[in-house]
Amino acid sequence: MVCYKCGCRLSEHDYCTGCGEDVTLYKKIMCMSNHFYNDGLDKATVRDLSGALVSLRQSLKFNKNNIEARNLLGLVYFEMGEVVSALKEWVISQNLRPKKNVANNYIDTFWSNQTRLDAINQTIKKYNQALGYCYQESQDLAIIQLKKVLSYNPKYIRARQLLALLYINADEWEKARKELLRCCHIDTNNTTTLRYLREVEQMLAPEDGSKNTSKKKTGSGEVIRYQSGNEMIIQPVNGKERKGASVLLNLGIGIVIGIAIARFLILPAIIQGANAEISDNLRVVSEQSDAKTATIDEQQQKIQSLSDENLRLQDELATYEGTDGALKATDGLMLAVGAYLQNPDDVETIAGYMEALEQEEGAEEENRTPSFTDLESKFLAVVSERLGAYYYDIGFRSYNAEEFDKAIPALERAYRYNNTNVDALFYLGNSCRQSGDTDRAKEVYAQVIDNFPGTNRASRSETYLAEINNENQPAE
């Protein structure tokens, strides 16, 4: 523990030996923060995540710069499925201590995996959509959305609790119990989960109401008395029991009355509710169908446009049979377009054709026609995002494996196809630096600072650029 005023290490005395400042209250505050951190760590160890949240928040109230408590709070949020809250705590921790902080590894793990980020976004959107369906009383659609949320993020406790609540509302007690037990497996002491679970257990094993009812028969020849709880029921002994036609008549009247009530009161309400639910389902399905139809039409228009360009260029190809360079470039682009039309998801094949096209760019620039250039730009507008993601994955894996010779060309292509990917440019600079090409690394770091000012990658690039300049500076 160091003095908050001069930074000198504190001793057992109640004052700072460096500046003489009274640190009695400061020591108590720091000790309370550490105490709550240790309490939160103990609770998180036994999966009492709710209790750990309370203790860790209290620790941060005493000392907001407690990096260990803040990182642990982010891990607890992440274990409960609250990924956004976890990232917020890790970002704050990273800003408080930029270097030698495990939060940097947590954040890099997320930003380096685009698939995981997309899954998180889908989880949040679908959970909010499920809440909207609940407000609209479309419980079946809400259950479907929550199941999709849990398929992306099985540890999302709030989604699982809401799903259990919908099962409770639908009287599906056993399903609700299973979901709540899964919540208890994640967070053993969540009060909301335990409250729901108690209600479900009571419905699955209700008490026998007949145990509190005692029936006694007393009398002296004229009446028979029955005791039911606190009520006394008296039955005359001499009362004649109705038999025969009167009993059948009363039974028939009761049946007729029951049918009439069902016909005029219950049945219309059931029909009206069913019609309203069907209308809501039809509206939702119609909206989804319209959206998918619009997407399909848009894709078909793009495919038709590329097909038309392909046919037109094939017609023009005959005019260039005498120029080898134009034929090779056109063949490479045609093969890439054909591969996309055959299977848009086969990014590896498309990338191979585009790499072959890059090798012939310098020699064939003068032979390219405006139609060829126009088709190439339109095709890159369609596939550049996928190509950028494909090369970024290759480059990042090579960077982690310290294969910088493979990482550099892959990251260059990733940034060429997607010039908004700051991570591709940043790791390109790191790869050049690690491979010994400091001049290229300096250019890349400067490009990160100029193109992405104010970002975390820009601040790191400034640090690395300063380190390179200090290394290259001659000794005095």
Short mmCIF file of C-alpha atoms in Angstrom, two decimals:
data_model
loop_
_atom_site.label_atom_id
_atom_site.label_comp_id
_atom_site.label_asym_id
_atom_site.label_seq_id
_atom_site.Cartn_x
_atom_site.Cartn_y
_atom_site.Cartn_z
CA MET A 1 0.00 0.00 0.00
CA VAL A 2 1.43 3.39 -1.02
CA CYS A 3 0.68 6.92 0.13
CA TYR A 4 -1.99 8.65 -1.90
CA LYS A 5 -0.11 11.95 -1.67
CA CYS A 6 3.57 11.21 -2.30
CA GLY A 7 3.52 7.55 -3.45
CA CYS A 8 5.83 6.33 -0.71
CA ARG A 9 5.24 2.80 0.62
CA LEU A 10 3.33 2.94 3.92
CA SER A 11 4.54 1.27 7.10
CA GLU A 12 2.69 0.11 10.22
CA HIS A 13 2.46 3.70 11.47
CA ASP A 14 -0.67 5.85 11.03
CA TYR A 15 1.28 8.46 9.12
CA CYS A 16 3.36 8.46 5.95
CA THR A 17 7.08 8.24 6.67
CA GLY A 18 7.78 10.12 3.45
CA CYS A 19 5.56 13.21 3.70
CA GLY A 20 4.05 12.91 7.19
CA GLU A 21 0.43 12.79 5.94
CA ASP A 22 -2.14 11.17 8.25
CA VAL A 23 -3.21 7.96 6.50
CA THR A 24 -5.35 6.36 9.21
CA LEU A 25 -8.66 6.75 7.36
CA TYR A 26 -7.00 5.95 4.03
CA LYS A 27 -5.71 2.62 5.39
CA LYS A 28 -9.17 1.73 6.69
CA ILE A 29 -10.74 2.49 3.31
CA MET A 30 -8.17 0.39 1.45
CA CYS A 31 -8.58 -2.47 3.93
CA MET A 32 -12.37 -2.41 3.55
CA SER A 33 -11.99 -2.49 -0.24
CA ASN A 34 -9.64 -5.48 -0.01
CA HIS A 35 -11.96 -7.18 2.48
CA PHE A 36 -14.94 -6.95 0.15
CA TYR A 37 -12.75 -8.11 -2.76
CA ASN A 38 -11.70 -11.20 -0.80
CA ASP A 39 -15.33 -11.83 0.18
CA GLY A 40 -16.41 -11.54 -3.46
CA LEU A 41 -13.61 -13.90 -4.52
CA ASP A 42 -14.72 -16.50 -1.95
CA LYS A 43 -18.34 -16.26 -3.10
CA ALA A 44 -17.39 -16.49 -6.78
CA THR A 45 -15.35 -19.61 -6.01
CA VAL A 46 -18.48 -21.40 -4.73
CA ARG A 47 -20.59 -19.97 -7.62
CA ASP A 48 -22.51 -17.53 -5.41
CA LEU A 49 -22.32 -15.03 -8.28
CA SER A 50 -25.09 -12.73 -6.98
CA GLY A 51 -23.36 -12.40 -3.62
CA ALA A 52 -20.03 -11.87 -5.38
CA LEU A 53 -21.55 -9.00 -7.42
CA VAL A 54 -22.70 -7.24 -4.24
CA SER A 55 -19.30 -7.62 -2.51
CA LEU A 56 -17.27 -6.55 -5.56
CA ARG A 57 -19.45 -3.48 -6.16
CA GLN A 58 -18.98 -2.53 -2.52
CA SER A 59 -15.22 -2.98 -2.92
CA LEU A 60 -15.23 -0.59 -5.90
CA LYS A 61 -17.24 1.96 -3.89
CA PHE A 62 -14.38 2.13 -1.42
CA ASN A 63 -11.64 2.06 -4.07
CA LYS A 64 -12.58 2.53 -7.72
CA ASN A 65 -8.92 1.87 -8.71
CA ASN A 66 -8.99 -1.69 -7.35
CA ILE A 67 -8.04 -3.34 -10.63
CA GLU A 68 -8.29 -6.90 -9.32
CA ALA A 69 -11.83 -6.32 -8.03
CA ARG A 70 -12.91 -4.72 -11.31
CA ASN A 71 -11.47 -7.53 -13.43
CA LEU A 72 -13.13 -10.14 -11.21
CA LEU A 73 -16.43 -8.24 -11.46
CA GLY A 74 -16.15 -8.44 -15.25
CA LEU A 75 -15.53 -12.19 -15.05
CA VAL A 76 -18.59 -12.64 -12.81
CA TYR A 77 -20.72 -10.66 -15.26
CA PHE A 78 -19.39 -12.78 -18.12
CA GLU A 79 -20.17 -16.02 -16.24
CA MET A 80 -23.76 -14.79 -15.74
CA GLY A 81 -24.09 -14.09 -19.49
CA GLU A 82 -23.91 -10.27 -19.09
CA VAL A 83 -21.21 -9.81 -21.74
CA VAL A 84 -21.80 -6.08 -22.28
CA SER A 85 -21.44 -5.31 -18.55
CA ALA A 86 -18.29 -7.44 -18.43
CA LEU A 87 -16.72 -5.56 -21.36
CA LYS A 88 -17.58 -2.24 -19.70
CA GLU A 89 -15.72 -3.19 -16.51
CA TRP A 90 -12.70 -4.47 -18.48
CA VAL A 91 -12.53 -1.29 -20.59
CA ILE A 92 -12.55 0.85 -17.42
CA SER A 93 -9.83 -1.37 -15.94
CA GLN A 94 -7.77 -1.04 -19.13
CA ASN A 95 -8.01 2.76 -19.02
CA LEU A 96 -6.96 2.83 -15.36
CA ARG A 97 -3.95 0.54 -16.00
CA PRO A 98 -3.03 0.31 -19.71
CA LYS A 99 -0.04 -2.02 -19.21
CA LYS A 100 0.38 -5.34 -17.39
CA ASN A 101 -3.36 -5.76 -17.08
CA VAL A 102 -5.12 -9.07 -17.75
CA ALA A 103 -8.14 -7.07 -18.96
CA ASN A 104 -6.20 -6.42 -22.19
CA ASN A 105 -6.20 -10.15 -22.94
CA TYR A 106 -9.92 -10.42 -22.21
CA ILE A 107 -10.75 -7.54 -24.56
CA ASP A 108 -8.41 -8.76 -27.32
CA THR A 109 -10.04 -12.18 -27.14
CA PHE A 110 -13.39 -10.61 -27.98
CA TRP A 111 -12.25 -8.15 -30.64
CA SER A 112 -10.22 -10.77 -32.45
CA ASN A 113 -13.24 -13.07 -32.88
CA GLN A 114 -15.80 -11.44 -35.17
CA THR A 115 -18.08 -14.48 -34.92
CA ARG A 116 -18.35 -14.13 -31.15
CA LEU A 117 -19.16 -10.40 -31.44
CA ASP A 118 -21.90 -11.15 -33.94
CA ALA A 119 -23.32 -13.79 -31.59
CA ILE A 120 -23.36 -11.26 -28.73
CA ASN A 121 -25.19 -8.73 -30.89
CA GLN A 122 -27.73 -11.36 -31.93
CA THR A 123 -28.23 -12.34 -28.28
CA ILE A 124 -29.01 -8.77 -27.23
CA LYS A 125 -31.33 -8.16 -30.19
CA LYS A 126 -33.27 -11.38 -29.71
CA TYR A 127 -33.59 -10.87 -25.95
CA ASN A 128 -35.02 -7.37 -26.51
CA GLN A 129 -37.35 -8.79 -29.17
CA ALA A 130 -38.52 -11.45 -26.70
CA LEU A 131 -39.29 -8.72 -24.17
CA GLY A 132 -41.30 -6.92 -26.85
CA TYR A 133 -43.27 -10.09 -27.54
CA CYS A 134 -43.98 -10.42 -23.81
CA TYR A 135 -45.39 -6.90 -23.71
CA GLN A 136 -47.56 -7.79 -26.72
CA GLU A 137 -48.70 -10.99 -24.95
CA SER A 138 -47.25 -13.15 -27.72
CA GLN A 139 -45.77 -15.64 -25.31
CA ASP A 140 -45.14 -18.42 -27.84
CA LEU A 141 -42.97 -16.14 -29.98
CA ALA A 142 -41.16 -14.90 -26.87
CA ILE A 143 -40.33 -18.49 -25.88
CA ILE A 144 -38.95 -19.18 -29.37
CA GLN A 145 -36.73 -16.09 -29.25
CA LEU A 146 -35.46 -16.91 -25.75
CA LYS A 147 -34.52 -20.42 -26.84
CA LYS A 148 -32.47 -18.88 -29.67
CA VAL A 149 -30.83 -16.52 -27.15
CA LEU A 150 -29.85 -19.45 -24.93
CA SER A 151 -28.46 -21.34 -27.92
CA TYR A 152 -26.04 -18.42 -28.47
CA ASN A 153 -25.37 -17.79 -24.76
CA PRO A 154 -26.38 -20.72 -22.48
CA LYS A 155 -25.24 -18.89 -19.32
CA TYR A 156 -27.50 -15.85 -19.81
CA ILE A 157 -29.35 -16.02 -16.46
CA ARG A 158 -31.84 -13.22 -17.17
CA ALA A 159 -33.00 -14.91 -20.39
CA ARG A 160 -33.33 -18.27 -18.62
CA GLN A 161 -35.31 -16.68 -15.76
CA LEU A 162 -37.67 -15.00 -18.23
CA LEU A 163 -38.14 -18.31 -20.07
CA ALA A 164 -38.98 -20.03 -16.76
CA LEU A 165 -41.47 -17.26 -15.97
CA LEU A 166 -43.19 -17.78 -19.32
CA TYR A 167 -43.39 -21.52 -18.61
CA ILE A 168 -44.92 -20.74 -15.22
CA ASN A 169 -47.50 -18.50 -16.86
CA ALA A 170 -48.33 -21.35 -19.26
CA ASP A 171 -48.63 -23.84 -16.33
CA GLU A 172 -45.70 -25.89 -17.68
CA TRP A 173 -44.23 -26.39 -14.22
CA GLU A 174 -41.76 -29.14 -15.02
CA LYS A 175 -40.13 -27.16 -17.85
CA ALA A 176 -39.93 -24.09 -15.60
CA ARG A 177 -38.28 -26.21 -12.89
CA LYS A 178 -35.62 -27.46 -15.31
CA GLU A 179 -34.74 -23.93 -16.41
CA LEU A 180 -34.56 -22.68 -12.82
CA LEU A 181 -32.32 -25.59 -11.79
CA ARG A 182 -29.97 -24.66 -14.65
CA CYS A 183 -29.95 -21.09 -13.30
CA CYS A 184 -29.05 -22.46 -9.85
CA HIS A 185 -26.18 -24.41 -11.41
CA ILE A 186 -24.78 -21.13 -12.79
CA ASP A 187 -25.61 -18.91 -9.77
CA THR A 188 -26.41 -20.88 -6.64
CA ASN A 189 -27.79 -17.98 -4.57
CA ASN A 190 -29.77 -15.84 -7.01
CA THR A 191 -32.80 -14.58 -5.06
CA THR A 192 -35.03 -14.24 -8.13
CA THR A 193 -34.27 -17.82 -9.18
CA LEU A 194 -34.88 -19.17 -5.68
CA ARG A 195 -38.19 -17.30 -5.38
CA TYR A 196 -39.45 -18.69 -8.70
CA LEU A 197 -38.21 -22.17 -7.78
CA ARG A 198 -40.09 -22.12 -4.47
CA GLU A 199 -43.35 -21.30 -6.25
CA VAL A 200 -42.77 -24.07 -8.80
CA GLU A 201 -41.98 -26.63 -6.10
CA GLN A 202 -45.18 -25.74 -4.27
CA MET A 203 -47.20 -26.30 -7.42
CA LEU A 204 -45.49 -29.60 -8.23
CA ALA A 205 -45.97 -30.94 -4.64
CA PRO A 206 -49.07 -29.17 -3.20
CA GLU A 207 -50.22 -29.84 0.33
CA ASP A 208 -53.18 -32.18 0.83
CA GLY A 209 -56.04 -29.96 1.86
CA SER A 210 -57.97 -32.86 3.32
CA LYS A 211 -55.50 -33.25 6.20
CA ASN A 212 -56.93 -30.22 7.99
CA THR A 213 -60.48 -31.41 7.66
CA SER A 214 -61.86 -33.65 10.37
CA LYS A 215 -65.20 -35.29 10.11
CA LYS A 216 -67.06 -36.18 13.24
CA LYS A 217 -70.48 -37.67 13.63
CA THR A 218 -72.44 -36.80 16.74
CA GLY A 219 -76.10 -36.86 17.45
CA SER A 220 -78.91 -38.25 19.60
CA GLY A 221 -81.40 -39.51 17.04
CA GLU A 222 -82.65 -36.30 15.46
CA VAL A 223 -79.60 -34.73 13.75
CA ILE A 224 -76.17 -35.76 12.51
CA ARG A 225 -73.41 -33.19 13.00
CA TYR A 226 -70.22 -33.00 10.89
CA GLN A 227 -67.23 -30.94 11.95
CA SER A 228 -65.21 -29.52 8.99
CA GLY A 229 -62.52 -27.21 10.24
CA ASN A 230 -64.22 -24.45 12.22
CA GLU A 231 -67.64 -25.08 10.63
CA MET A 232 -70.40 -27.31 12.00
CA ILE A 233 -72.61 -29.01 9.37
CA ILE A 234 -75.93 -30.38 10.64
CA GLN A 235 -77.88 -32.98 8.64
CA PRO A 236 -81.41 -33.99 9.71
CA VAL A 237 -81.85 -37.72 10.26
CA ASN A 238 -85.44 -37.86 9.10
CA GLY A 239 -84.80 -36.07 5.81
CA LYS A 240 -86.04 -38.08 2.88
CA GLU A 241 -83.57 -38.80 0.14
CA ARG A 242 -84.68 -37.91 -3.35
CA LYS A 243 -84.64 -40.79 -5.74
CA GLY A 244 -85.76 -41.78 -9.19
CA ALA A 245 -87.22 -39.23 -11.60
CA SER A 246 -86.45 -36.16 -9.47
CA VAL A 247 -82.74 -36.95 -9.42
CA LEU A 248 -82.63 -37.49 -13.18
CA LEU A 249 -84.62 -34.29 -13.73
CA ASN A 250 -82.19 -32.23 -11.65
CA LEU A 251 -79.26 -33.82 -13.44
CA GLY A 252 -80.73 -32.96 -16.84
CA ILE A 253 -81.44 -29.37 -15.78
CA GLY A 254 -77.83 -29.00 -14.58
CA ILE A 255 -76.46 -30.31 -17.86
CA VAL A 256 -78.66 -27.95 -19.88
CA ILE A 257 -77.60 -24.97 -17.76
CA GLY A 258 -73.93 -25.92 -18.11
CA ILE A 259 -74.22 -26.22 -21.90
CA ALA A 260 -75.98 -22.84 -22.06
CA ILE A 261 -73.29 -21.16 -20.00
CA ALA A 262 -70.54 -22.68 -22.16
CA ARG A 263 -72.38 -21.69 -25.34
CA PHE A 264 -73.17 -18.07 -24.50
CA LEU A 265 -70.37 -17.04 -22.11
CA ILE A 266 -67.24 -19.20 -22.31
CA LEU A 267 -67.12 -20.27 -25.96
CA PRO A 268 -67.25 -16.72 -27.50
CA ALA A 269 -64.40 -15.58 -25.25
CA ILE A 270 -62.28 -18.61 -26.23
CA ILE A 271 -62.99 -18.06 -29.92
CA GLN A 272 -62.15 -14.37 -29.66
CA GLY A 273 -58.87 -15.06 -27.87
CA ALA A 274 -57.90 -17.71 -30.42
CA ASN A 275 -58.69 -15.35 -33.32
CA ALA A 276 -56.60 -12.58 -31.74
CA GLU A 277 -53.64 -14.92 -31.26
CA ILE A 278 -53.93 -16.20 -34.84
CA SER A 279 -54.03 -12.62 -36.13
CA ASP A 280 -50.88 -11.71 -34.18
CA ASN A 281 -49.06 -14.78 -35.45
CA LEU A 282 -50.12 -14.05 -39.02
CA ARG A 283 -48.92 -10.47 -38.72
CA VAL A 284 -45.52 -11.50 -37.38
CA VAL A 285 -45.10 -14.22 -40.02
CA SER A 286 -46.16 -11.78 -42.75
CA GLU A 287 -43.58 -9.20 -41.63
CA GLN A 288 -40.84 -11.81 -41.53
CA SER A 289 -41.88 -13.12 -44.94
CA ASP A 290 -41.84 -9.60 -46.44
CA ALA A 291 -38.35 -8.96 -45.05
CA LYS A 292 -37.01 -12.26 -46.40
CA THR A 293 -38.68 -11.64 -49.78
CA ALA A 294 -37.05 -8.20 -50.01
CA THR A 295 -33.66 -9.70 -49.14
CA ILE A 296 -34.06 -12.46 -51.73
CA ASP A 297 -35.09 -9.94 -54.40
CA GLU A 298 -32.06 -7.78 -53.62
CA GLN A 299 -29.69 -10.74 -53.86
CA GLN A 300 -31.32 -11.92 -57.07
CA GLN A 301 -30.88 -8.44 -58.56
CA LYS A 302 -27.18 -8.48 -57.62
CA ILE A 303 -26.75 -11.96 -59.11
CA GLN A 304 -28.60 -10.95 -62.27
CA SER A 305 -26.48 -7.82 -62.57
CA LEU A 306 -23.26 -9.83 -62.24
CA SER A 307 -24.58 -12.44 -64.68
CA ASP A 308 -25.38 -9.74 -67.25
CA GLU A 309 -21.91 -8.26 -66.82
CA ASN A 310 -20.42 -11.71 -67.17
CA LEU A 311 -22.28 -12.35 -70.44
CA ARG A 312 -21.36 -8.95 -71.79
CA LEU A 313 -17.68 -9.43 -70.98
CA GLN A 314 -17.73 -12.87 -72.55
CA ASP A 315 -18.99 -11.24 -75.73
CA GLU A 316 -16.19 -8.68 -75.56
CA LEU A 317 -13.61 -11.39 -74.86
CA ALA A 318 -13.46 -12.34 -78.55
CA THR A 319 -12.09 -8.90 -79.39
CA TYR A 320 -9.06 -9.46 -77.16
CA GLU A 321 -7.92 -12.86 -78.33
CA GLY A 322 -4.70 -11.38 -79.72
CA THR A 323 -3.61 -9.83 -76.36
CA ASP A 324 -2.41 -12.45 -73.89
CA GLY A 325 -2.38 -10.10 -70.92
CA ALA A 326 -6.04 -9.07 -71.26
CA LEU A 327 -7.10 -12.69 -71.67
CA LYS A 328 -5.30 -13.76 -68.50
CA ALA A 329 -6.72 -10.91 -66.40
CA THR A 330 -10.21 -11.42 -67.77
CA ASP A 331 -9.97 -15.16 -67.17
CA GLY A 332 -8.93 -14.58 -63.56
CA LEU A 333 -11.79 -12.19 -62.89
CA MET A 334 -14.27 -14.43 -64.72
CA LEU A 335 -13.21 -17.41 -62.64
CA ALA A 336 -13.68 -15.41 -59.44
CA VAL A 337 -17.14 -14.21 -60.52
CA GLY A 338 -18.10 -17.71 -61.63
CA ALA A 339 -17.01 -19.16 -58.28
CA TYR A 340 -19.10 -16.56 -56.45
CA LEU A 341 -22.18 -17.29 -58.59
CA GLN A 342 -21.77 -21.02 -58.02
CA ASN A 343 -21.20 -20.79 -54.24
CA PRO A 344 -21.05 -17.33 -52.57
CA ASP A 345 -19.76 -18.91 -49.33
CA ASP A 346 -16.66 -20.47 -50.97
CA VAL A 347 -14.47 -17.51 -50.03
CA GLU A 348 -11.24 -19.53 -50.25
CA THR A 349 -11.68 -20.27 -53.98
CA ILE A 350 -12.64 -16.65 -54.72
CA ALA A 351 -9.60 -15.42 -52.79
CA GLY A 352 -7.32 -17.72 -54.80
CA TYR A 353 -8.53 -16.32 -58.11
CA MET A 354 -8.21 -12.75 -56.83
CA GLU A 355 -4.61 -13.43 -55.71
CA ALA A 356 -3.78 -14.71 -59.19
CA LEU A 357 -5.33 -11.54 -60.57
CA GLU A 358 -3.13 -9.42 -58.25
CA GLN A 359 0.05 -11.03 -59.60
CA GLU A 360 -0.80 -9.93 -63.14
CA GLU A 361 -1.98 -6.42 -62.26
CA GLY A 362 1.25 -4.57 -63.09
CA ALA A 363 1.83 -6.15 -66.48
CA GLU A 364 -1.75 -5.93 -67.67
CA GLU A 365 -2.85 -2.47 -66.52
CA GLU A 366 -2.60 -1.00 -70.01
CA ASN A 367 -4.71 -3.81 -71.54
CA ARG A 368 -7.71 -3.41 -69.23
CA THR A 369 -10.91 -1.99 -70.67
CA PRO A 370 -13.44 0.27 -68.89
CA SER A 371 -15.90 -2.64 -68.85
CA PHE A 372 -13.35 -4.88 -67.13
CA THR A 373 -12.57 -2.20 -64.53
CA ASP A 374 -16.28 -1.56 -63.92
CA LEU A 375 -17.00 -5.26 -63.36
CA GLU A 376 -14.01 -5.60 -61.07
CA SER A 377 -15.13 -2.67 -58.89
CA LYS A 378 -18.71 -3.97 -58.68
CA PHE A 379 -17.52 -7.46 -57.81
CA LEU A 380 -15.18 -6.15 -55.10
CA ALA A 381 -18.08 -4.14 -53.63
CA VAL A 382 -19.94 -7.42 -53.17
CA VAL A 383 -17.15 -9.67 -51.86
CA SER A 384 -14.65 -7.27 -50.24
CA GLU A 385 -16.14 -7.63 -46.76
CA ARG A 386 -15.95 -11.44 -46.87
CA LEU A 387 -12.45 -11.39 -48.34
CA GLY A 388 -11.32 -8.95 -45.63
CA ALA A 389 -12.66 -11.23 -42.87
CA TYR A 390 -11.10 -14.32 -44.53
CA TYR A 391 -7.62 -12.79 -44.79
CA TYR A 392 -7.87 -11.28 -41.29
CA ASP A 393 -8.53 -14.73 -39.78
CA ILE A 394 -5.51 -16.16 -41.64
CA GLY A 395 -3.28 -13.25 -40.67
CA PHE A 396 -4.32 -13.26 -37.00
CA ARG A 397 -3.74 -17.01 -36.67
CA SER A 398 -0.30 -16.66 -38.29
CA TYR A 399 0.48 -13.70 -36.01
CA ASN A 400 -0.40 -15.72 -32.91
CA ALA A 401 1.75 -18.59 -34.23
CA GLU A 402 4.62 -16.07 -34.76
CA GLU A 403 4.66 -16.86 -38.50
CA PHE A 404 5.09 -13.22 -39.44
CA ASP A 405 6.11 -13.90 -43.07
CA LYS A 406 2.66 -15.42 -43.62
CA ALA A 407 0.84 -12.90 -41.43
CA ILE A 408 2.11 -9.78 -43.26
CA PRO A 409 0.63 -10.45 -46.76
CA ALA A 410 -2.63 -11.77 -45.27
CA LEU A 411 -3.10 -8.71 -43.04
CA GLU A 412 -2.21 -6.39 -45.95
CA ARG A 413 -4.97 -7.96 -48.04
CA ALA A 414 -7.39 -7.85 -45.10
CA TYR A 415 -6.90 -4.09 -44.74
CA ARG A 416 -6.97 -3.56 -48.52
CA TYR A 417 -10.38 -5.21 -48.78
CA ASN A 418 -11.74 -3.58 -45.57
CA ASN A 419 -10.00 -0.31 -44.74
CA THR A 420 -12.14 0.11 -41.59
CA ASN A 421 -10.52 -2.89 -39.87
CA VAL A 422 -8.15 -1.15 -37.46
CA ASP A 423 -7.10 -4.49 -35.95
CA ALA A 424 -5.76 -5.73 -39.31
CA LEU A 425 -3.62 -2.59 -39.73
CA PHE A 426 -2.44 -2.71 -36.09
CA TYR A 427 -1.36 -6.36 -36.21
CA LEU A 428 0.29 -5.71 -39.60
CA GLY A 429 2.49 -3.13 -37.88
CA ASN A 430 3.26 -5.59 -35.07
CA SER A 431 4.17 -8.29 -37.60
CA CYS A 432 6.53 -5.97 -39.49
CA ARG A 433 8.13 -4.94 -36.23
CA GLN A 434 8.59 -8.51 -35.05
CA SER A 435 10.04 -9.55 -38.42
CA GLY A 436 12.64 -6.75 -38.23
CA ASP A 437 11.16 -4.42 -40.87
CA THR A 438 11.03 -1.37 -38.59
CA ASP A 439 10.69 1.13 -41.45
CA ARG A 440 7.53 -0.60 -42.68
CA ALA A 441 6.29 -0.90 -39.08
CA LYS A 442 6.73 2.86 -38.55
CA GLU A 443 4.71 3.60 -41.70
CA VAL A 444 1.91 1.28 -40.60
CA TYR A 445 1.78 2.67 -37.04
CA ALA A 446 1.63 6.21 -38.45
CA GLN A 447 -1.22 5.12 -40.71
CA VAL A 448 -3.12 3.72 -37.67
CA ILE A 449 -2.63 7.02 -35.78
CA ASP A 450 -3.80 9.11 -38.77
CA ASN A 451 -6.77 6.97 -39.86
CA PHE A 452 -8.10 5.92 -36.44
CA PRO A 453 -7.37 8.78 -34.00
CA GLY A 454 -8.61 8.50 -30.44
CA THR A 455 -8.82 4.68 -30.44
CA ASN A 456 -7.01 2.24 -28.19
CA ARG A 457 -5.07 0.91 -31.22
CA ALA A 458 -3.91 4.44 -32.04
CA SER A 459 -2.60 5.00 -28.51
CA ARG A 460 -0.75 1.67 -28.61
CA SER A 461 0.69 2.52 -32.03
CA GLU A 462 2.03 5.79 -30.61
CA THR A 463 3.72 3.85 -27.81
CA TYR A 464 5.27 1.30 -30.19
CA LEU A 465 6.34 4.06 -32.60
CA ALA A 466 8.08 5.89 -29.77
CA GLU A 467 9.83 2.66 -28.73
CA ILE A 468 11.10 2.08 -32.30
CA ASN A 469 12.38 5.67 -32.53
CA ASN A 470 14.14 5.31 -29.17
CA GLU A 471 15.76 2.05 -30.29
CA ASN A 472 16.98 3.60 -33.55
CA GLN A 473 18.27 6.76 -31.86
CA PRO A 474 22.11 6.70 -31.72
CA ALA A 475 23.72 6.63 -28.31
CA GLU A 476 25.34 9.86 -27.18
#
